[in-house]
JSON list of C-alpha atoms in Angstrom, two decimals:
[
{"chain": "L", "resi": 1, "resn": "UNK", "atom": "CA", "xyz": [14.66, 56.41, 21.00]},
{"chain": "L", "resi": 2, "resn": "UNK", "atom": "CA", "xyz": [13.94, 52.80, 20.30]},
{"chain": "L", "resi": 3, "resn": "UNK", "atom": "CA", "xyz": [10.92, 53.56, 18.14]},
{"chain": "L", "resi": 4, "resn": "UNK", "atom": "CA", "xyz": [12.50, 56.38, 16.15]},
{"chain": "L", "resi": 5, "resn": "UNK", "atom": "CA", "xyz": [12.53, 54.55, 12.80]},
{"chain": "L", "resi": 6, "resn": "UNK", "atom": "CA", "xyz": [8.87, 53.62, 13.20]},
{"chain": "L", "resi": 7, "resn": "UNK", "atom": "CA", "xyz": [7.95, 57.19, 14.03]},
{"chain": "L", "resi": 8, "resn": "UNK", "atom": "CA", "xyz": [9.95, 58.62, 11.15]},
{"chain": "L", "resi": 9, "resn": "UNK", "atom": "CA", "xyz": [8.28, 56.28, 8.69]},
{"chain": "L", "resi": 10, "resn": "UNK", "atom": "CA", "xyz": [4.82, 56.97, 10.06]},
{"chain": "L", "resi": 11, "resn": "UNK", "atom": "CA", "xyz": [5.45, 60.69, 10.19]},
{"chain": "L", "resi": 12, "resn": "UNK", "atom": "CA", "xyz": [6.57, 60.72, 6.57]},
{"chain": "L", "resi": 13, "resn": "UNK", "atom": "CA", "xyz": [3.40, 58.95, 5.47]},
{"chain": "L", "resi": 14, "resn": "UNK", "atom": "CA", "xyz": [1.12, 61.29, 7.38]},
{"chain": "L", "resi": 15, "resn": "UNK", "atom": "CA", "xyz": [2.98, 64.53, 6.64]},
{"chain": "L", "resi": 16, "resn": "UNK", "atom": "CA", "xyz": [3.13, 63.78, 2.93]},
{"chain": "L", "resi": 17, "resn": "UNK", "atom": "CA", "xyz": [-0.59, 63.17, 2.63]},
{"chain": "L", "resi": 18, "resn": "UNK", "atom": "CA", "xyz": [-2.00, 66.13, 0.74]},
{"chain": "L", "resi": 19, "resn": "UNK", "atom": "CA", "xyz": [-4.24, 68.23, 2.96]},
{"chain": "L", "resi": 20, "resn": "UNK", "atom": "CA", "xyz": [-6.60, 68.93, 0.12]},
{"chain": "L", "resi": 21, "resn": "UNK", "atom": "CA", "xyz": [-7.07, 65.26, -0.76]},
{"chain": "L", "resi": 22, "resn": "UNK", "atom": "CA", "xyz": [-10.26, 65.00, 1.21]},
{"chain": "L", "resi": 23, "resn": "UNK", "atom": "CA", "xyz": [-12.61, 67.28, 3.07]},
{"chain": "L", "resi": 24, "resn": "UNK", "atom": "CA", "xyz": [-11.54, 65.86, 6.42]},
{"chain": "L", "resi": 25, "resn": "UNK", "atom": "CA", "xyz": [-13.94, 66.42, 9.23]},
{"chain": "L", "resi": 26, "resn": "UNK", "atom": "CA", "xyz": [-16.52, 68.33, 7.20]},
{"chain": "L", "resi": 27, "resn": "UNK", "atom": "CA", "xyz": [-19.19, 66.08, 8.69]},
{"chain": "L", "resi": 28, "resn": "UNK", "atom": "CA", "xyz": [-17.81, 66.47, 12.21]},
{"chain": "L", "resi": 29, "resn": "UNK", "atom": "CA", "xyz": [-16.12, 63.06, 12.17]},
{"chain": "L", "resi": 30, "resn": "UNK", "atom": "CA", "xyz": [-12.53, 64.25, 12.58]},
{"chain": "L", "resi": 31, "resn": "UNK", "atom": "CA", "xyz": [-10.89, 62.39, 15.43]},
{"chain": "L", "resi": 32, "resn": "UNK", "atom": "CA", "xyz": [-9.55, 64.20, 18.43]},
{"chain": "L", "resi": 33, "resn": "UNK", "atom": "CA", "xyz": [-5.80, 64.17, 19.00]},
{"chain": "L", "resi": 34, "resn": "UNK", "atom": "CA", "xyz": [-6.30, 61.90, 22.04]},
{"chain": "L", "resi": 35, "resn": "UNK", "atom": "CA", "xyz": [-8.39, 59.40, 20.05]},
{"chain": "L", "resi": 36, "resn": "UNK", "atom": "CA", "xyz": [-5.82, 59.35, 17.24]},
{"chain": "L", "resi": 37, "resn": "UNK", "atom": "CA", "xyz": [-2.93, 58.81, 19.66]},
{"chain": "L", "resi": 38, "resn": "UNK", "atom": "CA", "xyz": [-4.78, 56.07, 21.57]},
{"chain": "L", "resi": 39, "resn": "UNK", "atom": "CA", "xyz": [-5.64, 54.15, 18.40]},
{"chain": "L", "resi": 40, "resn": "UNK", "atom": "CA", "xyz": [-2.25, 54.65, 16.74]},
{"chain": "L", "resi": 41, "resn": "UNK", "atom": "CA", "xyz": [-0.30, 53.62, 19.84]},
{"chain": "L", "resi": 42, "resn": "UNK", "atom": "CA", "xyz": [-2.48, 50.53, 20.28]},
{"chain": "L", "resi": 43, "resn": "UNK", "atom": "CA", "xyz": [-1.90, 49.58, 16.63]},
{"chain": "L", "resi": 44, "resn": "UNK", "atom": "CA", "xyz": [1.87, 49.99, 16.97]},
{"chain": "L", "resi": 45, "resn": "UNK", "atom": "CA", "xyz": [2.06, 48.18, 20.31]},
{"chain": "L", "resi": 46, "resn": "UNK", "atom": "CA", "xyz": [-0.04, 45.31, 18.96]},
{"chain": "L", "resi": 47, "resn": "UNK", "atom": "CA", "xyz": [2.27, 45.00, 15.96]},
{"chain": "L", "resi": 48, "resn": "UNK", "atom": "CA", "xyz": [5.51, 45.40, 17.92]},
{"chain": "L", "resi": 49, "resn": "UNK", "atom": "CA", "xyz": [4.47, 42.66, 20.33]},
{"chain": "L", "resi": 50, "resn": "UNK", "atom": "CA", "xyz": [4.25, 40.20, 17.46]},
{"chain": "L", "resi": 51, "resn": "UNK", "atom": "CA", "xyz": [7.36, 38.37, 16.39]},
{"chain": "L", "resi": 52, "resn": "UNK", "atom": "CA", "xyz": [7.16, 39.68, 12.82]},
{"chain": "L", "resi": 53, "resn": "UNK", "atom": "CA", "xyz": [6.08, 43.20, 13.93]},
{"chain": "L", "resi": 54, "resn": "UNK", "atom": "CA", "xyz": [3.08, 43.19, 11.61]},
{"chain": "L", "resi": 55, "resn": "UNK", "atom": "CA", "xyz": [-0.65, 42.93, 12.13]},
{"chain": "L", "resi": 56, "resn": "UNK", "atom": "CA", "xyz": [-3.01, 40.81, 10.13]},
{"chain": "L", "resi": 57, "resn": "UNK", "atom": "CA", "xyz": [-5.95, 42.61, 8.58]},
{"chain": "L", "resi": 58, "resn": "UNK", "atom": "CA", "xyz": [-8.28, 41.06, 11.12]},
{"chain": "L", "resi": 59, "resn": "UNK", "atom": "CA", "xyz": [-6.05, 42.10, 14.03]},
{"chain": "L", "resi": 60, "resn": "UNK", "atom": "CA", "xyz": [-5.90, 45.67, 12.71]},
{"chain": "L", "resi": 61, "resn": "UNK", "atom": "CA", "xyz": [-9.70, 45.78, 12.37]},
{"chain": "L", "resi": 62, "resn": "UNK", "atom": "CA", "xyz": [-10.05, 44.46, 15.93]},
{"chain": "L", "resi": 63, "resn": "UNK", "atom": "CA", "xyz": [-7.71, 47.11, 17.35]},
{"chain": "L", "resi": 64, "resn": "UNK", "atom": "CA", "xyz": [-9.53, 49.90, 15.51]},
{"chain": "L", "resi": 65, "resn": "UNK", "atom": "CA", "xyz": [-12.91, 48.53, 16.63]},
{"chain": "L", "resi": 66, "resn": "UNK", "atom": "CA", "xyz": [-11.70, 48.58, 20.23]},
{"chain": "L", "resi": 67, "resn": "UNK", "atom": "CA", "xyz": [-11.21, 52.31, 19.84]},
{"chain": "L", "resi": 68, "resn": "UNK", "atom": "CA", "xyz": [-14.35, 52.90, 17.79]},
{"chain": "L", "resi": 69, "resn": "UNK", "atom": "CA", "xyz": [-12.38, 54.39, 14.89]},
{"chain": "L", "resi": 70, "resn": "UNK", "atom": "CA", "xyz": [-11.83, 53.50, 11.27]},
{"chain": "L", "resi": 71, "resn": "UNK", "atom": "CA", "xyz": [-8.73, 53.50, 9.12]},
{"chain": "L", "resi": 72, "resn": "UNK", "atom": "CA", "xyz": [-10.31, 56.30, 7.07]},
{"chain": "L", "resi": 73, "resn": "UNK", "atom": "CA", "xyz": [-10.68, 58.43, 10.20]},
{"chain": "L", "resi": 74, "resn": "UNK", "atom": "CA", "xyz": [-6.99, 57.98, 10.98]},
{"chain": "L", "resi": 75, "resn": "UNK", "atom": "CA", "xyz": [-6.10, 59.04, 7.45]},
{"chain": "L", "resi": 76, "resn": "UNK", "atom": "CA", "xyz": [-8.48, 62.01, 7.58]},
{"chain": "L", "resi": 77, "resn": "UNK", "atom": "CA", "xyz": [-6.89, 63.15, 10.83]},
{"chain": "L", "resi": 78, "resn": "UNK", "atom": "CA", "xyz": [-3.43, 62.91, 9.29]},
{"chain": "L", "resi": 79, "resn": "UNK", "atom": "CA", "xyz": [-4.56, 64.72, 6.17]},
{"chain": "L", "resi": 80, "resn": "UNK", "atom": "CA", "xyz": [-6.18, 67.51, 8.16]},
{"chain": "L", "resi": 81, "resn": "UNK", "atom": "CA", "xyz": [-3.14, 68.09, 10.40]},
{"chain": "L", "resi": 82, "resn": "UNK", "atom": "CA", "xyz": [-0.25, 66.92, 8.19]},
{"chain": "L", "resi": 83, "resn": "UNK", "atom": "CA", "xyz": [0.66, 70.41, 7.07]},
{"chain": "L", "resi": 84, "resn": "UNK", "atom": "CA", "xyz": [0.99, 71.72, 10.62]},
{"chain": "L", "resi": 85, "resn": "UNK", "atom": "CA", "xyz": [4.55, 70.68, 11.42]},
{"chain": "L", "resi": 86, "resn": "UNK", "atom": "CA", "xyz": [4.47, 71.93, 15.02]},
{"chain": "L", "resi": 87, "resn": "UNK", "atom": "CA", "xyz": [1.26, 69.99, 15.71]},
{"chain": "L", "resi": 88, "resn": "UNK", "atom": "CA", "xyz": [2.67, 66.86, 14.09]},
{"chain": "L", "resi": 89, "resn": "UNK", "atom": "CA", "xyz": [5.94, 67.16, 16.01]},
{"chain": "L", "resi": 90, "resn": "UNK", "atom": "CA", "xyz": [4.01, 67.37, 19.27]},
{"chain": "L", "resi": 91, "resn": "UNK", "atom": "CA", "xyz": [1.78, 64.49, 18.19]},
{"chain": "L", "resi": 92, "resn": "UNK", "atom": "CA", "xyz": [4.72, 62.18, 17.40]},
{"chain": "L", "resi": 93, "resn": "UNK", "atom": "CA", "xyz": [6.48, 63.21, 20.62]},
{"chain": "L", "resi": 94, "resn": "UNK", "atom": "CA", "xyz": [3.37, 62.09, 22.49]},
{"chain": "L", "resi": 95, "resn": "UNK", "atom": "CA", "xyz": [3.20, 58.84, 20.51]},
{"chain": "L", "resi": 96, "resn": "UNK", "atom": "CA", "xyz": [6.89, 58.17, 21.17]},
{"chain": "L", "resi": 97, "resn": "UNK", "atom": "CA", "xyz": [6.53, 58.84, 24.89]},
{"chain": "L", "resi": 98, "resn": "UNK", "atom": "CA", "xyz": [3.58, 56.46, 25.09]},
{"chain": "L", "resi": 99, "resn": "UNK", "atom": "CA", "xyz": [5.41, 53.76, 23.11]},
{"chain": "L", "resi": 100, "resn": "UNK", "atom": "CA", "xyz": [8.49, 54.10, 25.30]},
{"chain": "L", "resi": 101, "resn": "UNK", "atom": "CA", "xyz": [6.37, 53.52, 28.41]},
{"chain": "L", "resi": 102, "resn": "UNK", "atom": "CA", "xyz": [4.90, 50.21, 27.20]},
{"chain": "L", "resi": 103, "resn": "UNK", "atom": "CA", "xyz": [6.68, 46.87, 27.67]},
{"chain": "L", "resi": 104, "resn": "UNK", "atom": "CA", "xyz": [6.93, 45.15, 24.30]},
{"chain": "L", "resi": 105, "resn": "UNK", "atom": "CA", "xyz": [7.31, 41.48, 25.14]},
{"chain": "L", "resi": 106, "resn": "UNK", "atom": "CA", "xyz": [6.64, 39.45, 22.00]},
{"chain": "L", "resi": 107, "resn": "UNK", "atom": "CA", "xyz": [3.34, 37.56, 22.11]},
{"chain": "L", "resi": 108, "resn": "UNK", "atom": "CA", "xyz": [3.15, 33.95, 21.05]},
{"chain": "L", "resi": 109, "resn": "UNK", "atom": "CA", "xyz": [1.98, 33.68, 17.46]},
{"chain": "L", "resi": 110, "resn": "UNK", "atom": "CA", "xyz": [-1.37, 31.93, 17.15]},
{"chain": "L", "resi": 111, "resn": "UNK", "atom": "CA", "xyz": [-2.44, 30.25, 13.92]}
]
């Protein structure tokens, strides 16, 4: 599991978000599991392909825009599902499987 540490850190952040912190999805904007996984995996892959394994703010915004989601929607999804450990386990298993299937050659850094 080459991405285990990343998944553990991300899982801890999302699981520890208090479910009652926001009324996630009350307006029907809660992301689907597939949309969350697609956006999250793209964010991680984009970061892992960089030499320093981080994304600039503008790169993060571009990745999210590609998926038509916002950072708030990702957080709302995590808040809404964070208390469901079985759901989250399955979610991170799916994320891990997708990450393991992607080649992570480091991209050349551009100024």
